[in-house]
mmCIF file of C-alpha atoms in Angstrom:
data_model
loop_
_atom_site.group_PDB
_atom_site.id
_atom_site.type_symbol
_atom_site.label_atom_id
_atom_site.label_comp_id
_atom_site.label_asym_id
_atom_site.label_seq_id
_atom_site.Cartn_x
_atom_site.Cartn_y
_atom_site.Cartn_z
ATOM 1 C CA MET A 1 -11.342 55.381 28.780
ATOM 2 C CA SER A 2 -11.402 59.064 28.333
ATOM 3 C CA LEU A 3 -7.717 60.862 28.567
ATOM 4 C CA ASP A 4 -9.527 64.118 29.420
ATOM 5 C CA SER A 5 -10.376 62.605 32.724
ATOM 6 C CA HIS A 6 -6.498 61.922 33.506
ATOM 7 C CA MET A 7 -5.980 66.081 33.670
ATOM 8 C CA GLU A 8 -6.044 67.866 36.880
ATOM 9 C CA LYS A 9 -6.387 70.879 34.667
ATOM 10 C CA VAL A 10 -6.056 72.473 30.994
ATOM 11 C CA LEU A 11 -3.154 74.756 30.905
ATOM 12 C CA TRP A 12 -3.464 75.835 27.314
ATOM 13 C CA THR A 13 -6.254 75.312 24.753
ATOM 14 C CA GLN A 14 -6.044 74.008 21.305
ATOM 15 C CA ASP A 15 -7.122 77.794 20.192
ATOM 16 C CA GLN A 16 -4.516 79.277 22.198
ATOM 17 C CA ILE A 17 -1.623 76.729 21.159
ATOM 18 C CA GLN A 18 -2.250 77.742 17.356
ATOM 19 C CA ASP A 19 -2.542 81.324 17.944
ATOM 20 C CA ARG A 20 0.866 81.508 19.768
ATOM 21 C CA VAL A 21 2.758 79.023 17.118
ATOM 22 C CA ALA A 22 1.516 81.256 14.556
ATOM 23 C CA GLN A 23 3.184 84.354 16.597
ATOM 24 C CA ILE A 24 6.380 82.538 16.682
ATOM 25 C CA ALA A 25 6.407 81.516 12.974
ATOM 26 C CA SER A 26 5.900 85.148 11.875
ATOM 27 C CA GLN A 27 9.075 86.156 14.324
ATOM 28 C CA ILE A 28 11.176 83.505 12.420
ATOM 29 C CA THR A 29 10.428 84.451 8.934
ATOM 30 C CA HIS A 30 10.949 88.006 10.414
ATOM 31 C CA ASP A 31 14.160 87.462 11.699
ATOM 32 C CA PHE A 32 15.392 85.428 8.856
ATOM 33 C CA ARG A 33 13.845 87.118 6.092
ATOM 34 C CA ALA A 34 17.221 89.231 5.473
ATOM 35 C CA ALA A 35 19.618 86.006 6.305
ATOM 36 C CA PRO A 36 21.681 84.957 3.100
ATOM 37 C CA HIS A 37 20.340 81.404 3.532
ATOM 38 C CA PRO A 38 17.319 80.099 4.971
ATOM 39 C CA PRO A 39 17.666 78.326 8.456
ATOM 40 C CA ILE A 40 17.693 74.666 8.554
ATOM 41 C CA ILE A 41 14.613 73.554 11.286
ATOM 42 C CA VAL A 42 15.881 70.846 13.394
ATOM 43 C CA GLY A 43 12.908 69.219 15.340
ATOM 44 C CA VAL A 44 13.918 66.889 18.933
ATOM 45 C CA ALA A 45 11.903 63.912 18.201
ATOM 46 C CA THR A 46 9.351 62.901 19.780
ATOM 47 C CA GLY A 47 7.875 65.031 21.978
ATOM 48 C CA ALA A 48 8.443 68.236 19.332
ATOM 49 C CA PHE A 49 6.574 66.671 16.439
ATOM 50 C CA LEU A 50 3.078 68.131 16.707
ATOM 51 C CA PHE A 51 4.651 71.775 17.578
ATOM 52 C CA LEU A 52 7.402 71.490 14.940
ATOM 53 C CA ALA A 53 4.478 70.475 12.117
ATOM 54 C CA ASP A 54 2.353 73.312 13.053
ATOM 55 C CA LEU A 55 5.504 75.692 13.303
ATOM 56 C CA VAL A 56 6.921 74.950 9.735
ATOM 57 C CA ARG A 57 3.625 75.027 7.921
ATOM 58 C CA ARG A 58 3.585 79.002 8.937
ATOM 59 C CA ILE A 59 7.006 79.861 8.389
ATOM 60 C CA HIS A 60 7.199 81.698 4.857
ATOM 61 C CA LEU A 61 10.770 81.074 3.891
ATOM 62 C CA PRO A 62 11.888 78.064 1.774
ATOM 63 C CA ILE A 63 13.306 76.174 4.844
ATOM 64 C CA SER A 64 14.911 72.486 5.335
ATOM 65 C CA VAL A 65 13.756 70.296 7.928
ATOM 66 C CA ASP A 66 15.263 67.386 9.979
ATOM 67 C CA LEU A 67 15.126 65.468 13.004
ATOM 68 C CA VAL A 68 17.247 64.823 16.219
ATOM 69 C CA ARG A 69 16.412 62.568 18.753
ATOM 70 C CA ALA A 70 17.864 62.838 22.108
ATOM 71 C CA GLN A 71 16.762 60.663 25.381
ATOM 72 C CA SER A 72 17.030 61.715 29.368
ATOM 73 C CA TYR A 73 13.327 60.674 30.490
ATOM 74 C CA GLY A 74 12.677 57.198 29.674
ATOM 75 C CA PHE A 75 9.497 56.319 31.581
ATOM 76 C CA ALA A 76 10.306 58.666 34.234
ATOM 77 C CA THR A 77 9.067 62.094 35.150
ATOM 78 C CA LEU A 78 12.155 63.742 35.683
ATOM 79 C CA SER A 79 15.280 63.960 33.538
ATOM 80 C CA ASN A 80 18.237 61.795 34.367
ATOM 81 C CA GLY A 81 20.651 64.723 33.472
ATOM 82 C CA ALA A 82 22.466 62.815 31.177
ATOM 83 C CA PRO A 83 21.065 63.042 27.566
ATOM 84 C CA THR A 84 22.105 60.678 24.668
ATOM 85 C CA ILE A 85 21.718 61.346 21.239
ATOM 86 C CA SER A 86 19.975 58.405 19.676
ATOM 87 C CA LEU A 87 19.267 59.789 16.028
ATOM 88 C CA ASP A 88 21.517 62.038 14.487
ATOM 89 C CA LEU A 89 20.910 64.540 11.522
ATOM 90 C CA LYS A 90 20.874 63.505 7.843
ATOM 91 C CA LEU A 91 21.304 67.252 6.716
ATOM 92 C CA ASP A 92 24.818 68.925 6.613
ATOM 93 C CA VAL A 93 24.641 71.888 9.236
ATOM 94 C CA LYS A 94 28.155 73.099 8.656
ATOM 95 C CA GLY A 95 28.035 76.924 8.105
ATOM 96 C CA LYS A 96 24.176 76.838 8.550
ATOM 97 C CA HIS A 97 21.602 78.737 10.487
ATOM 98 C CA VAL A 98 19.964 76.163 12.827
ATOM 99 C CA VAL A 99 16.926 76.265 14.584
ATOM 100 C CA LEU A 100 16.297 73.907 17.211
ATOM 101 C CA VAL A 101 12.390 72.889 17.906
ATOM 102 C CA GLU A 102 12.139 71.426 21.618
ATOM 103 C CA ASP A 103 8.758 70.859 23.171
ATOM 104 C CA ILE A 104 9.715 71.578 26.546
ATOM 105 C CA VAL A 105 13.077 73.045 27.918
ATOM 106 C CA ASP A 106 13.031 71.980 31.569
ATOM 107 C CA THR A 107 16.514 71.535 33.386
ATOM 108 C CA GLY A 108 18.357 72.483 30.170
ATOM 109 C CA CYS A 109 20.456 69.509 30.470
ATOM 110 C CA THR A 110 19.310 67.807 26.773
ATOM 111 C CA LEU A 111 19.047 71.146 25.127
ATOM 112 C CA SER A 112 22.977 72.331 26.069
ATOM 113 C CA CYS A 113 23.660 68.452 24.956
ATOM 114 C CA LEU A 114 21.926 69.314 21.464
ATOM 115 C CA ILE A 115 23.262 72.773 20.729
ATOM 116 C CA GLY A 116 26.887 71.541 21.572
ATOM 117 C CA HIS A 117 26.280 68.691 19.372
ATOM 118 C CA LEU A 118 25.196 71.151 16.499
ATOM 119 C CA GLU A 119 28.332 73.072 17.177
ATOM 120 C CA SER A 120 30.444 70.529 17.118
ATOM 121 C CA LYS A 121 29.384 69.708 13.516
ATOM 122 C CA GLY A 122 30.086 73.319 12.526
ATOM 123 C CA ALA A 123 26.520 75.094 12.684
ATOM 124 C CA SER A 124 27.312 78.718 12.409
ATOM 125 C CA SER A 125 24.311 79.678 14.697
ATOM 126 C CA VAL A 126 21.861 77.529 16.728
ATOM 127 C CA SER A 127 18.492 79.306 18.082
ATOM 128 C CA VAL A 128 16.272 77.791 20.223
ATOM 129 C CA CYS A 129 12.611 77.661 19.568
ATOM 130 C CA THR A 130 10.845 76.023 22.659
ATOM 131 C CA PHE A 131 7.182 75.296 22.814
ATOM 132 C CA LEU A 132 6.904 75.434 26.847
ATOM 133 C CA ASP A 133 9.777 77.473 28.892
ATOM 134 C CA LYS A 134 10.205 76.129 32.374
ATOM 135 C CA PRO A 135 12.708 78.088 34.192
ATOM 136 C CA ALA A 136 12.176 76.764 37.540
ATOM 137 C CA ARG A 137 13.623 73.614 37.070
ATOM 138 C CA ARG A 138 16.791 74.929 34.979
ATOM 139 C CA LYS A 139 20.313 73.433 36.111
ATOM 140 C CA VAL A 140 21.810 74.603 33.302
ATOM 141 C CA ASP A 141 22.328 78.019 31.610
ATOM 142 C CA ILE A 142 21.367 77.861 27.889
ATOM 143 C CA GLU A 143 24.084 79.340 25.861
ATOM 144 C CA LEU A 144 23.349 80.090 22.091
ATOM 145 C CA VAL A 145 25.589 79.923 19.314
ATOM 146 C CA GLY A 146 26.490 82.748 16.781
ATOM 147 C CA ASP A 147 23.522 85.120 16.579
ATOM 148 C CA GLY A 148 20.920 82.416 17.993
ATOM 149 C CA LYS A 149 17.722 83.560 19.232
ATOM 150 C CA PHE A 150 15.552 81.946 22.070
ATOM 151 C CA TYR A 151 11.782 81.809 20.975
ATOM 152 C CA LYS A 152 9.340 80.521 23.339
ATOM 153 C CA GLY A 153 5.574 79.802 23.290
ATOM 154 C CA PHE A 154 4.609 79.820 26.728
ATOM 155 C CA GLU A 155 6.250 79.938 30.073
ATOM 156 C CA CYS A 156 5.543 76.689 32.161
ATOM 157 C CA PRO A 157 4.956 76.517 35.936
ATOM 158 C CA ASP A 158 6.566 73.566 37.533
ATOM 159 C CA TYR A 159 3.717 70.946 36.718
ATOM 160 C CA PHE A 160 4.464 67.581 34.981
ATOM 161 C CA VAL A 161 2.449 68.159 31.665
ATOM 162 C CA VAL A 162 1.342 66.373 28.724
ATOM 163 C CA GLY A 163 -0.500 66.494 25.378
ATOM 164 C CA TYR A 164 0.476 68.185 22.168
ATOM 165 C CA GLY A 165 3.291 65.827 21.605
ATOM 166 C CA MET A 166 4.436 65.760 25.103
ATOM 167 C CA ASP A 167 3.945 62.645 26.763
ATOM 168 C CA PHE A 168 4.354 60.248 30.052
ATOM 169 C CA ALA A 169 5.636 56.671 29.195
ATOM 170 C CA GLU A 170 4.593 57.574 25.449
ATOM 171 C CA LEU A 171 1.171 58.034 26.291
ATOM 172 C CA TYR A 172 -1.418 61.353 25.889
ATOM 173 C CA ARG A 173 0.824 62.816 23.070
ATOM 174 C CA ASN A 174 -2.349 63.113 21.072
ATOM 175 C CA LEU A 175 -4.426 65.342 23.310
ATOM 176 C CA PRO A 176 -4.629 68.747 21.209
ATOM 177 C CA TYR A 177 -4.210 70.847 24.320
ATOM 178 C CA VAL A 178 -1.527 70.933 27.072
ATOM 179 C CA GLY A 179 -2.474 69.695 30.605
ATOM 180 C CA VAL A 180 -1.592 68.753 34.251
ATOM 181 C CA LEU A 181 -1.483 65.208 34.334
ATOM 182 C CA LYS A 182 -3.239 63.424 37.753
ATOM 183 C CA PRO A 183 -0.353 62.323 40.304
ATOM 184 C CA GLU A 184 -2.248 59.176 40.029
ATOM 185 C CA HIS A 185 -1.485 58.263 36.542
ATOM 186 C CA TYR A 186 2.235 59.004 36.997
ATOM 187 C CA LYS A 187 3.092 57.625 40.242
#
């Protein structure tokens, strides 16, 4: 079975992804270079794991890395709109700058929940670094904390995409590119 045959089309190749990740990491390095304390990078498991790994290896600061898990999709293609946090941080973010790393911002519900969670833990600022931004599906305005910034890799058209960590029913995360999954494979 070839996973490539399940794709309608490829939106971003492995080379395009790596170039963009390097650009974002350079911007984060620049933005936090003069900060009194380096940021804590918090990846949202499981979808952001490849993006997180590639990103942190290119940030030239003495950063700390942690993970949080929020669930809102299950085995569906649409968010249920009511995310829950199923794995919390081990690092203390009180008084710290946090960069929340997401695979995709879709409705904004999960991201808004996570930003609120980090703020309740006392983060002095929360920035968002998302690999894909899908504003066409946004239901919630994203409100950053403190001097937080919004970093994005690519603006994603309103397709159901997989690859580079993103999945359907826990499959396709291992693809080195981002592709549009053929409907017959998720309906």
